[in-house]
mmCIF file of C-alpha atoms in Angstrom:
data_model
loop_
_atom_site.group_PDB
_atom_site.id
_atom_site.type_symbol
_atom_site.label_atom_id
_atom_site.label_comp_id
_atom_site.label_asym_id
_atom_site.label_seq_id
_atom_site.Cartn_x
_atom_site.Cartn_y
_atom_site.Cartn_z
ATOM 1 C CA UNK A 1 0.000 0.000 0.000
ATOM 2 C CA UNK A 2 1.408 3.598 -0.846
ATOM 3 C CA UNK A 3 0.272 6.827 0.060
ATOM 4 C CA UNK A 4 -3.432 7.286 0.305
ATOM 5 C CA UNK A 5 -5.241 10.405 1.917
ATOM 6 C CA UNK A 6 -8.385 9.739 4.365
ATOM 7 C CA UNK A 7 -8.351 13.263 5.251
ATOM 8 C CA UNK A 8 -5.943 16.210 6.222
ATOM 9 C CA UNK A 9 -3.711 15.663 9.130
ATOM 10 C CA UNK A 10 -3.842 18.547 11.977
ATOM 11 C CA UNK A 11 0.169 19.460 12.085
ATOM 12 C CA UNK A 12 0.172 19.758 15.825
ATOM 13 C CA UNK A 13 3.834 19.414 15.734
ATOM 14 C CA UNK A 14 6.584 17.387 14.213
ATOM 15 C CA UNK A 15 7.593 14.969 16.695
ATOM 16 C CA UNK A 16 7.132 11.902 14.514
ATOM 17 C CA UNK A 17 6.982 8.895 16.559
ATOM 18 C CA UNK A 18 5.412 10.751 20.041
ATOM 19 C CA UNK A 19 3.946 14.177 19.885
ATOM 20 C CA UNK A 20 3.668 14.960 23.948
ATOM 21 C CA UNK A 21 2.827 18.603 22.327
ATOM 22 C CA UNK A 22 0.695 21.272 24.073
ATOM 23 C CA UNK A 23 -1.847 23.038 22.917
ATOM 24 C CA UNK A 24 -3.118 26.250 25.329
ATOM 25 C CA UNK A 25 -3.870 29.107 23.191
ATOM 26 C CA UNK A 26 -7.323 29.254 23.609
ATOM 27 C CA UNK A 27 -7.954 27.791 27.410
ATOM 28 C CA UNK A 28 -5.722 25.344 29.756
ATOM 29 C CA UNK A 29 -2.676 23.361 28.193
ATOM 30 C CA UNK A 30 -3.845 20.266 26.796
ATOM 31 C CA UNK A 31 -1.441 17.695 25.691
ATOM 32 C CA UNK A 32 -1.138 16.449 22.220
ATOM 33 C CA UNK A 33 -0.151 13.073 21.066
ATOM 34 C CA UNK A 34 1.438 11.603 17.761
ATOM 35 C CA UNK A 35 1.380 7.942 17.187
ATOM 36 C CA UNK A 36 1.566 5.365 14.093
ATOM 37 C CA UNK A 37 -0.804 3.300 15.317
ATOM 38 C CA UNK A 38 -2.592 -0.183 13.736
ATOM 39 C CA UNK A 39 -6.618 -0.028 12.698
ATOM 40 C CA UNK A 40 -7.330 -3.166 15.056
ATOM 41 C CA UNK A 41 -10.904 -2.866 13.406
ATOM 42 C CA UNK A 42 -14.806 -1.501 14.426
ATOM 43 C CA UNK A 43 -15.917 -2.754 18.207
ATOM 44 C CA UNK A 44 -19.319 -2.150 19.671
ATOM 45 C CA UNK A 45 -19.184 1.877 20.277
ATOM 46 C CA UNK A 46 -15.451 2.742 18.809
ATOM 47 C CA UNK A 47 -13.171 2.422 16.637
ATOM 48 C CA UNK A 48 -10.099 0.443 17.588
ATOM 49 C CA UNK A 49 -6.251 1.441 17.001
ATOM 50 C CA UNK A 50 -2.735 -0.505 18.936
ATOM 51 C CA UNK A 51 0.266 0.975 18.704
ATOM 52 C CA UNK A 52 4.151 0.341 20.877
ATOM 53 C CA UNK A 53 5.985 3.382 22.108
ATOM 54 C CA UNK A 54 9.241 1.837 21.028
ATOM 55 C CA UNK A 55 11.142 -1.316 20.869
ATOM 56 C CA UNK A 56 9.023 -4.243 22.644
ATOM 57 C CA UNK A 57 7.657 -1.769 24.840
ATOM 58 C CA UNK A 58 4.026 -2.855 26.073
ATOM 59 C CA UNK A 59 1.347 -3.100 23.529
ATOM 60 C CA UNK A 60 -1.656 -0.140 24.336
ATOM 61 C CA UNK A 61 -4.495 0.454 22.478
ATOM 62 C CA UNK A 62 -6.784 3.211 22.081
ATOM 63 C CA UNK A 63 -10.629 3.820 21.487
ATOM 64 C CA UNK A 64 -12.398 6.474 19.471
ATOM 65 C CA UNK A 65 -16.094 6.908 19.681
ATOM 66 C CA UNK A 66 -17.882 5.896 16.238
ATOM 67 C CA UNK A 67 -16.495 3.780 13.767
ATOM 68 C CA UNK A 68 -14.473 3.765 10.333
ATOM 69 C CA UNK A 69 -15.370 3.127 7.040
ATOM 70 C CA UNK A 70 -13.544 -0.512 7.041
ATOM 71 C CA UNK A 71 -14.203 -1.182 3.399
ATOM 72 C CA UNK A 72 -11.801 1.460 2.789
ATOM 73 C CA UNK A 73 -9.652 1.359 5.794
ATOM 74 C CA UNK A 74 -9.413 -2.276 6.607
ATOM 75 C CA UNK A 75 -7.942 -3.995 9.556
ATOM 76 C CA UNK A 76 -4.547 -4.035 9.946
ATOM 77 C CA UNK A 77 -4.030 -0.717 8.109
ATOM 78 C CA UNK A 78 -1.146 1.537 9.088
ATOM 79 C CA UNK A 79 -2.232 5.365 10.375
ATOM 80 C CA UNK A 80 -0.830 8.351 11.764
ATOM 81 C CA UNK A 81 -2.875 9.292 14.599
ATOM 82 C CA UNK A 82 -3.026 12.960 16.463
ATOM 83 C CA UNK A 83 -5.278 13.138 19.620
ATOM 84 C CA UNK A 84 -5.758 13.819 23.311
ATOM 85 C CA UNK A 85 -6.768 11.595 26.369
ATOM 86 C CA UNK A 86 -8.816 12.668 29.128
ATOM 87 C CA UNK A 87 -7.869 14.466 32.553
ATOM 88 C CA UNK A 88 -7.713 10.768 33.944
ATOM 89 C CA UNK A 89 -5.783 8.992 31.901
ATOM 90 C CA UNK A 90 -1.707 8.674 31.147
ATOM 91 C CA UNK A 91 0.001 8.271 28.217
ATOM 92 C CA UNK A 92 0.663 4.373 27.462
ATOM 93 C CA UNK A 93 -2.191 3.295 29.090
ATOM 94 C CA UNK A 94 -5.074 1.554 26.950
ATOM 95 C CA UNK A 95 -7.944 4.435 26.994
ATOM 96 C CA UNK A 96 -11.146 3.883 24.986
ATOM 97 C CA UNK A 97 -12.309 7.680 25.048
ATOM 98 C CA UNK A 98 -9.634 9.191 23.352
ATOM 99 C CA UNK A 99 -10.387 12.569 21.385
ATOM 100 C CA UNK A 100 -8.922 12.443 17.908
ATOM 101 C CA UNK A 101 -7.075 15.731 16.386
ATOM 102 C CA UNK A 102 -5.753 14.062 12.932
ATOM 103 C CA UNK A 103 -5.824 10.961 11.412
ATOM 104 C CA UNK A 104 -3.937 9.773 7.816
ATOM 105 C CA UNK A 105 -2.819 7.165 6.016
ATOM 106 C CA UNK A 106 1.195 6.975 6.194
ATOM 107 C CA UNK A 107 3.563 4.880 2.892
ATOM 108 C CA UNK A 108 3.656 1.291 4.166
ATOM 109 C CA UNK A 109 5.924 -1.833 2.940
ATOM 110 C CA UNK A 110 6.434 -5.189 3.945
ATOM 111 C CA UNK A 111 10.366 -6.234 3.946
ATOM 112 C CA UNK A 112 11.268 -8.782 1.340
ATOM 113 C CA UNK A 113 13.882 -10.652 -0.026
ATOM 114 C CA UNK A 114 16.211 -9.966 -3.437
ATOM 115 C CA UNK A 115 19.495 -10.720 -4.519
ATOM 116 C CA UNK A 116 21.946 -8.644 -3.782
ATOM 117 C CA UNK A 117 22.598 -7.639 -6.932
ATOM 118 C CA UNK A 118 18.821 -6.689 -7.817
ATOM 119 C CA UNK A 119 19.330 -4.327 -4.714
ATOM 120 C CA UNK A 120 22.033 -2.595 -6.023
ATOM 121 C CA UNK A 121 20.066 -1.183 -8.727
ATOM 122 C CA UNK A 122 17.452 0.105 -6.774
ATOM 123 C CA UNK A 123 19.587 1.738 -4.097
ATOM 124 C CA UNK A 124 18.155 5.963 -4.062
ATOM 125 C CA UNK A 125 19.307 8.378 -1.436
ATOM 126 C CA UNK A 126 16.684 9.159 1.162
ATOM 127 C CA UNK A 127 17.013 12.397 3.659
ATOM 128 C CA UNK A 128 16.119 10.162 6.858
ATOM 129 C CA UNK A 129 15.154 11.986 9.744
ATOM 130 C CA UNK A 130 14.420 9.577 12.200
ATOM 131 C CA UNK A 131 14.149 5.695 12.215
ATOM 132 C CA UNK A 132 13.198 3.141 15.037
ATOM 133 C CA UNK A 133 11.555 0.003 15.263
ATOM 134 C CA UNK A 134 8.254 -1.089 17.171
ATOM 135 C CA UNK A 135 7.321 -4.668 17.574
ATOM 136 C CA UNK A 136 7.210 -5.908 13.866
ATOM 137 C CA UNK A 137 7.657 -2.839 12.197
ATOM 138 C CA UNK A 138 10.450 -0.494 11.382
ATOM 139 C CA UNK A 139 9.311 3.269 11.118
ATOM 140 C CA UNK A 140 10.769 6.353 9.709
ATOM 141 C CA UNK A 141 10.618 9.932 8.495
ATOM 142 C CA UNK A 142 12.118 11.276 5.797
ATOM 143 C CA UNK A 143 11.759 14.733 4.240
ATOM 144 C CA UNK A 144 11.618 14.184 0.298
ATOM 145 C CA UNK A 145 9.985 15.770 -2.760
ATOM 146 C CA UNK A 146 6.111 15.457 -2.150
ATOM 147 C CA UNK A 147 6.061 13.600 -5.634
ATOM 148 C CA UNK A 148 2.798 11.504 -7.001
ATOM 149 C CA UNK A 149 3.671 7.636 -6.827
ATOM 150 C CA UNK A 150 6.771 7.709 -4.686
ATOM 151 C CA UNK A 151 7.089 4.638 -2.942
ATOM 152 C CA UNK A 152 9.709 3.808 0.213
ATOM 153 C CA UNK A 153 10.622 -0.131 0.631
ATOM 154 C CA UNK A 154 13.023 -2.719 2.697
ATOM 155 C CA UNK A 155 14.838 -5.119 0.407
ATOM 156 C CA UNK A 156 16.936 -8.220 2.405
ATOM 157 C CA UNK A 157 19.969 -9.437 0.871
ATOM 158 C CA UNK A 158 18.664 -13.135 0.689
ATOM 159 C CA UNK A 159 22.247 -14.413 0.975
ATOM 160 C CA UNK A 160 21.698 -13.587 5.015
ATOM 161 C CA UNK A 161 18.741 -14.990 5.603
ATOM 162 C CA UNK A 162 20.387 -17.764 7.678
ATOM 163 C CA UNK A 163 22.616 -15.926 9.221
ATOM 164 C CA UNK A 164 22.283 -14.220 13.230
ATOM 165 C CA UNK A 165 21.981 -10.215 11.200
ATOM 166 C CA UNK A 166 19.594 -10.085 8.222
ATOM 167 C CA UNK A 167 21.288 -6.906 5.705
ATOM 168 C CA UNK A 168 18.348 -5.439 4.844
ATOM 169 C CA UNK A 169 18.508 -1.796 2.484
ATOM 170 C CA UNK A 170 16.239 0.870 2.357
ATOM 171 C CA UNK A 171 15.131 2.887 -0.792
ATOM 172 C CA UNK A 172 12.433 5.186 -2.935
ATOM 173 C CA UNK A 173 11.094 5.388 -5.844
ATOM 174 C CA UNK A 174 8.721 7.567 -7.922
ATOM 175 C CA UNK A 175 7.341 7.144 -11.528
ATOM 176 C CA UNK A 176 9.087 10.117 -12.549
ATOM 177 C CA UNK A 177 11.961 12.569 -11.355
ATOM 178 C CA UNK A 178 10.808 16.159 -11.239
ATOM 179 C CA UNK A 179 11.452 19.212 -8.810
ATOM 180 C CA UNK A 180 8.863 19.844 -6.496
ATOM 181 C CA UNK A 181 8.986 21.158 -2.361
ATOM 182 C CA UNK A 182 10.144 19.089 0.229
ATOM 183 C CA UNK A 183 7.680 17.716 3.028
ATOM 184 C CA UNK A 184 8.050 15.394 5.962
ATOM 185 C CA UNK A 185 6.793 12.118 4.944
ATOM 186 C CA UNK A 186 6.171 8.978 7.617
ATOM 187 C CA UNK A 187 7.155 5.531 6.641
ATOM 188 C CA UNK A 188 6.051 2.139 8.157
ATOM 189 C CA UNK A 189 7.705 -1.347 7.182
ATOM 190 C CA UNK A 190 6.666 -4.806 8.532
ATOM 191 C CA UNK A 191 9.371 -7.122 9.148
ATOM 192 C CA UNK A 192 7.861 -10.032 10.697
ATOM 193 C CA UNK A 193 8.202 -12.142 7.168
ATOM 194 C CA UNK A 194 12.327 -11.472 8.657
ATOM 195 C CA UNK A 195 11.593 -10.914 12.051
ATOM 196 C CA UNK A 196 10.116 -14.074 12.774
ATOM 197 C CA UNK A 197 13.031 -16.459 11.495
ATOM 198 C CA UNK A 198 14.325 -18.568 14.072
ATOM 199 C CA UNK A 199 17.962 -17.960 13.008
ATOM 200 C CA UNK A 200 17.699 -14.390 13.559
ATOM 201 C CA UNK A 201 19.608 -12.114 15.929
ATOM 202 C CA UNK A 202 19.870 -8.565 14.334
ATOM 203 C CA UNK A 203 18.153 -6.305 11.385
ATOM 204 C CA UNK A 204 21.154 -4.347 10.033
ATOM 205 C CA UNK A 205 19.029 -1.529 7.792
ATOM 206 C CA UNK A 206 21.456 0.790 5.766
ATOM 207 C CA UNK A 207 20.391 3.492 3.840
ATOM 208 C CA UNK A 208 22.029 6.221 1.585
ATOM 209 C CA UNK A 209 20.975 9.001 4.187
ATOM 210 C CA UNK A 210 21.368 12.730 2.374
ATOM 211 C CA UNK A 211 20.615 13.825 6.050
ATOM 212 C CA UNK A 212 23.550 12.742 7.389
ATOM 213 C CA UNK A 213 26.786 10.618 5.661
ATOM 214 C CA UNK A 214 27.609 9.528 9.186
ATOM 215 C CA UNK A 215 24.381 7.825 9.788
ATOM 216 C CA UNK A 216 23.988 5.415 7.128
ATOM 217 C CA UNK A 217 23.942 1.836 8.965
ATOM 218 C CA UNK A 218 20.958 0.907 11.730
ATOM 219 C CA UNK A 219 21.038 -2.382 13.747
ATOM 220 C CA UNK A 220 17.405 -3.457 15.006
ATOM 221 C CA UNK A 221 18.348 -6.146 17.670
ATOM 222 C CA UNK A 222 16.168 -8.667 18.838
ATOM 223 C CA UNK A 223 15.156 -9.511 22.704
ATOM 224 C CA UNK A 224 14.364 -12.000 24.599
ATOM 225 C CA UNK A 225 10.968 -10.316 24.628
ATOM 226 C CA UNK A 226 11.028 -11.560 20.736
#
C-alpha cells in the first residue's frame, strides 16, 4: 500500500513517533499526542487502534467513539494518529475515550527478499530523519519531494537470511523525477516475514541518508521479549 489520503492531518507538531505537544492558546494546556498506530478494526461503540511506544515496549491500544469506514480502511491498516486523552488517563495506558485531532494514512511496505545484486540497482538516497523500530515494524521519516507515486521499501539481501543479522537496504522510488517542495513524509515497514526467522539475531538496515553521511547503517536487535 502507498500513500493514500483519508483526510488532512492537523500538524500539531513534528515529533514523529510521540507528539507529547501542548496546545493552550485558547484555554488550559492540553497535551497532544502523535502515534503510528494499527486499525485493530470496528468494536461495539469505537473504533479500535494498537500501537508500541518503542522497541518491545508494552502493547496499548486506544478507542475512538464511532467507527471507520472498514471497506476502505481495513484492519490491519497503518495510520498516523493525532489526539488527546482525558484528565484521567496517562500516556501508554489503553484508553477507549480518546479525542482524535488528525488521522492519515502513512507509505507502508512489507520487507522482502532480493538478490543482492537486484538491490544494487534500486539503491536511491533518502534524507532520513528519524528511524526506530516497534514490535514488527520499522518506522521512519524522511523529508523528500512530495512527488505523485513515490514509494519507500526494505529489500533483504537473501544471501543472510540464515545468518544471526539479516542486511536489509532501504530505498524510494517515484514514476518520474521532477522538482517539487520538500515535506516530511512517515514511513512504516513490517518485518515479521524477517523478524520471525528462528535464526535471527539482528536487522542491520542501511540506507544512503542525504541527512547525514555519518548515519547510514541501523542495527534493530532482537530480545528476549522476541
Amino acid at each position: 500500500m502507498n500513500l493514500k489520503t483519508i483526510s488532512p492531518l492537523i500538524l500539531v507538531c513534528l515529533t514523529p513517533m510521540l507528539a507529547a505537544c501542548t496546545d493552550s492558546a485558547d484555554g488550559p494546556s492540553v497535551a497532544i499526542y502523535r502515534n503510528i498506530v494499527t486499525f485493530d478494526g470496528n468494536g461495539p461503540a469505537t473504533a479500535n487502534f494498537s500501537f508500541r511506544e518503542i522497541d518491545d515496549s508494552p502493547l496499548v491500544t486506544l478507542g475512538v467513539r464511532g467507527s471507520l469506514n472498514d471497506e476502505r480502511i481495513p484492519a490491519g491498516t497503518r495510520l498516523l494518529m493525532t489526539y488527546t486523552l482525558p484528565d484521567d488517563k496517562t500516556y501508554g495506558e489503553d484508553c477507549f475515550d480518546v479525542s482524535l485531532r488528525g488521522l492519515q494514512m502513512i507509505y507502508t511496505d512489507t520487507i522482502a527478499p532480493l538478490p543482492y545484486s537486484e538491490i544494487e540497482s534500486l539503491k536511491k538516497t533518502i534524507r532520513l530523519t528519524t528511524i526506530y523500530r516497534t514490535g514488527q515494524f520499522i518506522n521512519l521519516t524522511a523529508s523528500m519531494p512530495a512527488l505523485s507515486g513515490r514509494k519507500y521499501f526494505l529489500r533483504a539481501d537473501q544471501a543472510t537470511l540464515d545468518t544471526d543479522t539479516v542486511r536489509a537496504y532501504l530505498s524510494t522510488s517515484v514514476p518520474e523525477e521532477k522538482p517539487s517542495y520538500n515535506s516530511t513524509q512517515t514511513v512504516s515497514v513490517d518485518i515479521s516475514p524477517i523478524w520471525e526467522l528462528p535464526t535471527l539475531r539482528a536487522i542491520s538496515v542501511e540506507v544512503e541518508n542525504t541527512n547525514n553521511p555519518n548515519r547510514t547503517k541501523f542495527i534493530f536487535p532482537k530480545t528476549n521479549a522476541n
